[in-house]
Amino acid sequence: MAILHDNMSRKHRRSGKRESGEKVKAPKPHAEPRVAETSSRVRGPHPLDNWLFGLVLAGLALTAYLTFTAWFGELPAFCGAASDCDLVQQSRWSTLIGVPIAFWGFLTYALLAHFTWRLRTRPSSWHAALIVAVVGAAVSWYLAAVSVFVIEAVCAYCLASFGIMNVLLILMLVRRPAQMPEHTWANSLPTPLGLAVVIVIVLSLHYSGLFDPAAGPEKPYTKALAIHLRDSGARFYGTYWCPSCQQQKALFEASVDRLPYIECTPNGRGGLINLACVTNDIKDYPTWIIGGGRHFGVVALDELARLSAFKWSPESASKK
């Protein structure tokens, strides 16, 4: 009996906790395969990462400066009045949905800054960065073509942004994480190329006046009438919050910037009134003063032509 009890005790010690119903944990697998997998996907910063980020910062600085000058009505440095640079900066292609085109460029570079920084430690960010770079380069080519073939003027600042964006795209293509199967050319290129084509087509339609007549080309008659009103001393007083003022402006479509318009509340609806509006006792909006006479509300184009003694001729539309 003692021998049997001793054998049972040894068996119990060998089995440990197995007799209590608890499971013994299996030994952990070796960690080397996971380490090898991780190291194949994250290899640290690429030699081109600093170049990419540096170029993005240069693009941010350039577009921020151009946005600042556009919003405050200033000419960029070395960009004199009536120069090629001024012609480009004042063209209808210099704004998009009422916002300077340089600001959209700034947002593009800001997105690239985000993705190129993440790319230093996360190669999966490359595809998103490529999409932004391809779209940015496509828009740059579109605007460069407009500048050369339509406006027939070249802006040094625009060329600088054009160069930065295209070099960024080339470096981004070279930077492709080739060790990641999802970043093969067949998987990576269709989306950015397709999106770039769609955006350029939409921009072309927008600037053709399809979506917004004010963004399209100027009509000769409307352009000539706006120039005549300006040169004859007529004045159009209004406010940015007046619906009738906006209706009056809409009649001139793409020639609205040529109107002799005076904003009466430049400091906001509750701010100080423009001195010119106070001096001329402007109390209703819009108010036209033409040849000493006052005319209130929205005035039709033909009526404005009659009141200002405008005589239409194709030559009158050639004035600047």
Short mmCIF file of C-alpha atoms in Angstrom, two decimals:
data_model
loop_
_atom_site.label_atom_id
_atom_site.label_comp_id
_atom_site.label_asym_id
_atom_site.label_seq_id
_atom_site.Cartn_x
_atom_site.Cartn_y
_atom_site.Cartn_z
CA MET A 1 0.00 0.00 0.00
CA ALA A 2 2.83 2.44 0.86
CA ILE A 3 4.53 1.68 -2.46
CA LEU A 4 1.27 2.34 -4.33
CA HIS A 5 0.81 5.64 -2.51
CA ASP A 6 4.37 6.68 -3.33
CA ASN A 7 3.88 5.93 -7.05
CA MET A 8 0.66 7.95 -7.08
CA SER A 9 2.44 10.94 -5.48
CA ARG A 10 5.20 10.89 -8.12
CA LYS A 11 2.63 10.77 -10.92
CA HIS A 12 0.79 13.73 -9.41
CA ARG A 13 3.99 15.79 -9.22
CA ARG A 14 4.85 15.03 -12.84
CA SER A 15 1.41 16.01 -14.15
CA GLY A 16 1.43 19.34 -12.29
CA LYS A 17 -1.89 21.20 -12.74
CA ARG A 18 -3.21 18.96 -15.45
CA GLU A 19 -5.27 16.94 -13.00
CA SER A 20 -7.02 20.09 -11.73
CA GLY A 21 -8.61 20.62 -15.17
CA GLU A 22 -6.42 23.62 -16.15
CA LYS A 23 -4.75 23.67 -19.53
CA VAL A 24 -1.06 24.14 -19.87
CA LYS A 25 -0.23 27.02 -22.26
CA ALA A 26 1.61 26.05 -25.37
CA PRO A 27 5.05 27.62 -25.77
CA LYS A 28 5.06 30.88 -27.78
CA PRO A 29 6.22 30.58 -31.36
CA HIS A 30 9.52 32.12 -32.24
CA ALA A 31 9.22 35.87 -32.97
CA GLU A 32 11.71 35.98 -35.82
CA PRO A 33 9.17 35.60 -38.70
CA ARG A 34 7.17 38.66 -37.47
CA VAL A 35 10.33 40.73 -37.11
CA ALA A 36 11.35 39.77 -40.63
CA GLU A 37 7.90 40.70 -41.97
CA THR A 38 7.88 44.07 -40.23
CA SER A 39 11.36 44.98 -41.37
CA SER A 40 10.43 44.26 -44.96
CA ARG A 41 7.62 46.85 -44.80
CA VAL A 42 9.24 49.61 -42.72
CA ARG A 43 12.85 50.29 -43.61
CA GLY A 44 13.18 53.81 -42.23
CA PRO A 45 13.40 57.08 -44.20
CA HIS A 46 14.21 56.84 -47.89
CA PRO A 47 17.10 58.98 -49.23
CA LEU A 48 14.56 61.00 -51.27
CA ASP A 49 12.29 61.82 -48.32
CA ASN A 50 14.19 64.97 -47.33
CA TRP A 51 14.13 66.23 -50.91
CA LEU A 52 10.41 65.58 -51.18
CA PHE A 53 9.61 67.38 -47.96
CA GLY A 54 11.92 70.29 -48.80
CA LEU A 55 10.24 70.82 -52.18
CA VAL A 56 6.81 70.66 -50.55
CA LEU A 57 7.84 73.38 -48.07
CA ALA A 58 9.06 75.54 -50.97
CA GLY A 59 5.69 75.09 -52.70
CA LEU A 60 3.86 75.99 -49.49
CA ALA A 61 5.88 79.19 -49.08
CA LEU A 62 5.37 80.23 -52.72
CA THR A 63 1.61 79.65 -52.81
CA ALA A 64 1.14 81.23 -49.37
CA TYR A 65 2.85 84.39 -50.64
CA LEU A 66 0.75 84.49 -53.83
CA THR A 67 -2.44 83.91 -51.83
CA PHE A 68 -1.54 86.76 -49.48
CA THR A 69 -0.92 89.22 -52.33
CA ALA A 70 -4.13 88.17 -54.11
CA TRP A 71 -6.33 88.58 -51.05
CA PHE A 72 -4.90 91.99 -50.18
CA GLY A 73 -4.89 93.26 -53.77
CA GLU A 74 -1.12 93.63 -53.95
CA LEU A 75 1.16 92.87 -56.86
CA PRO A 76 3.80 90.20 -56.18
CA ALA A 77 7.41 91.40 -56.08
CA PHE A 78 8.98 92.05 -59.49
CA CYS A 79 5.48 91.89 -61.03
CA GLY A 80 4.78 95.36 -62.42
CA ALA A 81 1.43 96.65 -63.61
CA ALA A 82 0.49 95.46 -67.12
CA SER A 83 3.43 93.02 -67.14
CA ASP A 84 3.05 89.40 -68.23
CA CYS A 85 2.96 88.39 -64.59
CA ASP A 86 0.18 90.92 -63.87
CA LEU A 87 -1.84 89.73 -66.87
CA VAL A 88 -1.76 86.17 -65.58
CA GLN A 89 -2.48 87.15 -61.98
CA GLN A 90 -5.46 89.29 -63.01
CA SER A 91 -6.94 86.84 -65.52
CA ARG A 92 -10.14 84.90 -64.86
CA TRP A 93 -8.02 81.76 -64.42
CA SER A 94 -6.45 83.31 -61.31
CA THR A 95 -9.54 82.53 -59.20
CA LEU A 96 -11.68 79.44 -58.70
CA ILE A 97 -15.09 79.67 -57.02
CA GLY A 98 -14.20 83.15 -55.82
CA VAL A 99 -10.94 81.99 -54.18
CA PRO A 100 -7.44 82.70 -55.54
CA ILE A 101 -6.10 79.73 -57.48
CA ALA A 102 -2.92 80.09 -55.41
CA PHE A 103 -4.90 79.14 -52.30
CA TRP A 104 -5.98 75.86 -53.93
CA GLY A 105 -2.31 75.27 -54.70
CA PHE A 106 -1.48 75.93 -51.06
CA LEU A 107 -4.01 73.30 -49.97
CA THR A 108 -2.49 70.84 -52.45
CA TYR A 109 1.01 71.38 -51.05
CA ALA A 110 -0.37 71.09 -47.50
CA LEU A 111 -1.80 67.66 -48.33
CA LEU A 112 1.49 66.64 -49.87
CA ALA A 113 3.32 67.82 -46.74
CA HIS A 114 1.11 65.57 -44.63
CA PHE A 115 1.56 62.50 -46.80
CA THR A 116 5.28 62.94 -47.47
CA TRP A 117 5.95 63.26 -43.75
CA ARG A 118 3.98 60.09 -43.02
CA LEU A 119 5.81 58.37 -45.86
CA ARG A 120 9.05 58.50 -43.85
CA THR A 121 7.73 55.78 -41.49
CA ARG A 122 4.65 54.44 -43.28
CA PRO A 123 5.29 53.34 -46.88
CA SER A 124 1.55 52.72 -47.26
CA SER A 125 1.11 56.53 -47.50
CA TRP A 126 2.86 56.56 -50.87
CA HIS A 127 -0.28 55.92 -52.92
CA ALA A 128 -2.18 58.84 -51.34
CA ALA A 129 0.82 61.12 -51.91
CA LEU A 130 1.03 59.96 -55.53
CA ILE A 131 -2.65 60.79 -56.13
CA VAL A 132 -2.17 64.36 -54.86
CA ALA A 133 1.06 64.81 -56.84
CA VAL A 134 -0.46 63.55 -60.12
CA VAL A 135 -3.53 65.78 -59.77
CA GLY A 136 -1.37 68.78 -58.83
CA ALA A 137 0.92 68.24 -61.82
CA ALA A 138 -2.03 67.81 -64.20
CA VAL A 139 -3.61 71.09 -63.06
CA SER A 140 -0.20 72.80 -63.37
CA TRP A 141 0.09 71.62 -66.98
CA TYR A 142 -3.46 72.83 -67.71
CA LEU A 143 -2.81 76.31 -66.27
CA ALA A 144 0.57 76.53 -68.01
CA ALA A 145 -1.08 75.74 -71.36
CA VAL A 146 -3.74 78.41 -70.72
CA SER A 147 -1.04 80.92 -69.83
CA VAL A 148 0.99 80.29 -72.99
CA PHE A 149 -1.73 79.71 -75.60
CA VAL A 150 -4.73 81.71 -74.32
CA ILE A 151 -3.45 84.56 -72.16
CA GLU A 152 -0.22 84.66 -74.16
CA ALA A 153 1.75 85.71 -71.10
CA VAL A 154 4.06 83.87 -68.72
CA CYS A 155 4.32 84.40 -64.97
CA ALA A 156 7.62 83.54 -63.26
CA TYR A 157 5.82 82.58 -60.04
CA CYS A 158 3.53 80.22 -61.93
CA LEU A 159 6.50 78.65 -63.69
CA ALA A 160 8.20 78.15 -60.32
CA SER A 161 5.17 76.32 -58.93
CA PHE A 162 4.91 74.34 -62.16
CA GLY A 163 8.54 73.22 -61.82
CA ILE A 164 8.21 72.32 -58.12
CA MET A 165 5.08 70.23 -58.67
CA ASN A 166 6.51 68.31 -61.61
CA VAL A 167 9.82 67.57 -59.87
CA LEU A 168 7.80 66.38 -56.86
CA LEU A 169 5.88 64.01 -59.10
CA ILE A 170 9.05 62.59 -60.67
CA LEU A 171 10.65 62.02 -57.26
CA MET A 172 7.43 60.47 -55.97
CA LEU A 173 7.46 57.97 -58.83
CA VAL A 174 11.10 57.10 -58.11
CA ARG A 175 10.26 56.79 -54.39
CA ARG A 176 7.73 53.97 -54.99
CA PRO A 177 8.04 51.23 -52.29
CA ALA A 178 8.77 48.44 -54.76
CA GLN A 179 8.89 45.80 -51.99
CA MET A 180 5.15 46.27 -51.32
CA PRO A 181 3.01 44.25 -53.77
CA GLU A 182 0.04 46.62 -53.46
CA HIS A 183 2.18 49.44 -54.90
CA THR A 184 2.82 47.90 -58.30
CA TRP A 185 2.34 50.27 -61.23
CA ALA A 186 -0.78 48.40 -62.35
CA ASN A 187 -2.40 48.99 -58.96
CA SER A 188 -1.11 52.49 -58.33
CA LEU A 189 -1.48 54.49 -61.56
CA PRO A 190 -5.11 54.11 -62.75
CA THR A 191 -6.72 56.00 -59.84
CA PRO A 192 -4.53 59.14 -59.89
CA LEU A 193 -4.49 59.34 -63.69
CA GLY A 194 -8.27 58.95 -63.93
CA LEU A 195 -8.88 61.52 -61.19
CA ALA A 196 -6.48 63.98 -62.83
CA VAL A 197 -8.28 63.71 -66.18
CA VAL A 198 -11.68 64.28 -64.54
CA ILE A 199 -10.48 67.35 -62.60
CA VAL A 200 -8.88 68.96 -65.67
CA ILE A 201 -12.08 68.40 -67.69
CA VAL A 202 -14.21 69.93 -64.93
CA LEU A 203 -11.86 72.94 -64.74
CA SER A 204 -12.08 73.41 -68.51
CA LEU A 205 -15.89 73.34 -68.39
CA HIS A 206 -15.91 75.76 -65.45
CA TYR A 207 -13.72 78.30 -67.24
CA SER A 208 -15.81 77.91 -70.38
CA GLY A 209 -18.73 79.41 -68.43
CA LEU A 210 -20.84 76.25 -68.37
CA PHE A 211 -21.31 76.22 -64.59
CA ASP A 212 -20.82 79.93 -63.89
CA PRO A 213 -21.06 82.56 -66.66
CA ALA A 214 -18.90 84.91 -64.59
CA ALA A 215 -16.01 82.45 -64.94
CA GLY A 216 -16.36 82.16 -68.70
CA PRO A 217 -15.05 84.34 -71.51
CA GLU A 218 -16.25 87.95 -71.76
CA LYS A 219 -19.00 88.87 -74.21
CA PRO A 220 -17.90 91.76 -76.44
CA TYR A 221 -21.03 93.89 -75.86
CA THR A 222 -21.03 93.45 -72.07
CA LYS A 223 -17.31 94.10 -71.87
CA ALA A 224 -17.58 97.27 -73.97
CA LEU A 225 -20.51 98.58 -71.89
CA ALA A 226 -18.67 97.99 -68.60
CA ILE A 227 -15.58 99.79 -69.95
CA HIS A 228 -17.73 102.70 -71.18
CA LEU A 229 -19.47 103.07 -67.80
CA ARG A 230 -16.11 103.13 -66.06
CA ASP A 231 -14.49 105.60 -68.45
CA SER A 232 -17.52 107.92 -68.64
CA GLY A 233 -17.51 108.58 -64.89
CA ALA A 234 -20.54 106.49 -63.96
CA ARG A 235 -20.53 104.96 -60.49
CA PHE A 236 -22.25 101.87 -59.12
CA TYR A 237 -22.72 101.91 -55.32
CA GLY A 238 -23.68 98.74 -53.50
CA THR A 239 -22.89 96.28 -50.71
CA TYR A 240 -21.76 92.67 -50.64
CA TRP A 241 -24.87 91.64 -48.64
CA CYS A 242 -27.41 93.30 -50.94
CA PRO A 243 -29.23 90.67 -53.13
CA SER A 244 -30.15 93.27 -55.77
CA CYS A 245 -26.51 94.34 -56.00
CA GLN A 246 -25.53 90.75 -56.74
CA GLN A 247 -28.26 90.54 -59.40
CA GLN A 248 -26.91 93.72 -61.00
CA LYS A 249 -23.39 92.30 -61.06
CA ALA A 250 -24.61 89.00 -62.51
CA LEU A 251 -25.91 90.84 -65.60
CA PHE A 252 -22.32 91.67 -66.53
CA GLU A 253 -21.16 88.04 -66.12
CA ALA A 254 -17.42 87.75 -66.82
CA SER A 255 -17.03 91.55 -67.20
CA VAL A 256 -18.18 92.31 -63.65
CA ASP A 257 -14.68 93.27 -62.51
CA ARG A 258 -14.63 96.11 -65.05
CA LEU A 259 -17.60 97.89 -63.44
CA PRO A 260 -17.00 101.18 -61.58
CA TYR A 261 -18.30 99.51 -58.42
CA ILE A 262 -17.91 101.05 -54.96
CA GLU A 263 -18.46 98.86 -51.88
CA CYS A 264 -20.27 100.92 -49.22
CA THR A 265 -19.70 98.54 -46.29
CA PRO A 266 -16.09 97.36 -46.59
CA ASN A 267 -15.89 96.93 -42.81
CA GLY A 268 -18.92 94.66 -42.52
CA ARG A 269 -22.64 95.27 -42.44
CA GLY A 270 -22.49 97.03 -39.07
CA GLY A 271 -19.17 98.79 -39.70
CA LEU A 272 -18.31 102.27 -40.89
CA ILE A 273 -19.76 103.33 -44.26
CA ASN A 274 -17.35 104.06 -47.10
CA LEU A 275 -16.59 107.80 -47.21
CA ALA A 276 -17.51 107.96 -50.91
CA CYS A 277 -20.97 106.60 -50.11
CA VAL A 278 -21.42 109.10 -47.26
CA THR A 279 -20.27 112.02 -49.43
CA ASN A 280 -22.74 111.11 -52.18
CA ASP A 281 -25.55 110.43 -49.68
CA ILE A 282 -26.07 106.84 -50.78
CA LYS A 283 -28.99 105.34 -48.81
CA ASP A 284 -30.38 102.70 -51.20
CA TYR A 285 -28.57 99.77 -52.78
CA PRO A 286 -27.81 99.50 -55.59
CA THR A 287 -27.54 103.13 -56.67
CA TRP A 288 -26.21 104.23 -60.02
CA ILE A 289 -24.98 107.79 -60.59
CA ILE A 290 -24.75 108.39 -64.33
CA GLY A 291 -24.33 111.86 -65.80
CA GLY A 292 -25.45 113.49 -62.55
CA GLY A 293 -28.68 111.44 -62.38
CA ARG A 294 -29.51 108.81 -59.76
CA HIS A 295 -31.02 105.43 -60.59
CA PHE A 296 -32.04 102.88 -57.98
CA GLY A 297 -32.43 99.11 -58.07
CA VAL A 298 -31.35 96.69 -60.78
CA VAL A 299 -30.96 98.51 -64.11
CA ALA A 300 -31.06 96.51 -67.35
CA LEU A 301 -28.05 96.59 -69.66
CA ASP A 302 -29.92 98.34 -72.47
CA GLU A 303 -31.14 100.99 -70.03
CA LEU A 304 -27.59 101.53 -68.73
CA ALA A 305 -26.44 101.92 -72.34
CA ARG A 306 -29.17 104.52 -73.01
CA LEU A 307 -28.52 106.48 -69.81
CA SER A 308 -24.76 106.61 -70.45
CA ALA A 309 -25.11 107.31 -74.21
CA PHE A 310 -23.21 104.14 -75.06
CA LYS A 311 -22.75 103.43 -78.76
CA TRP A 312 -21.84 99.84 -79.48
CA SER A 313 -19.09 98.99 -81.94
CA PRO A 314 -16.80 95.96 -82.16
CA GLU A 315 -13.80 98.28 -81.71
CA SER A 316 -15.08 99.42 -78.29
CA ALA A 317 -14.63 95.89 -76.95
CA SER A 318 -10.93 95.92 -77.78
CA LYS A 319 -10.18 98.40 -74.99
CA LYS A 320 -8.61 97.16 -71.80
#
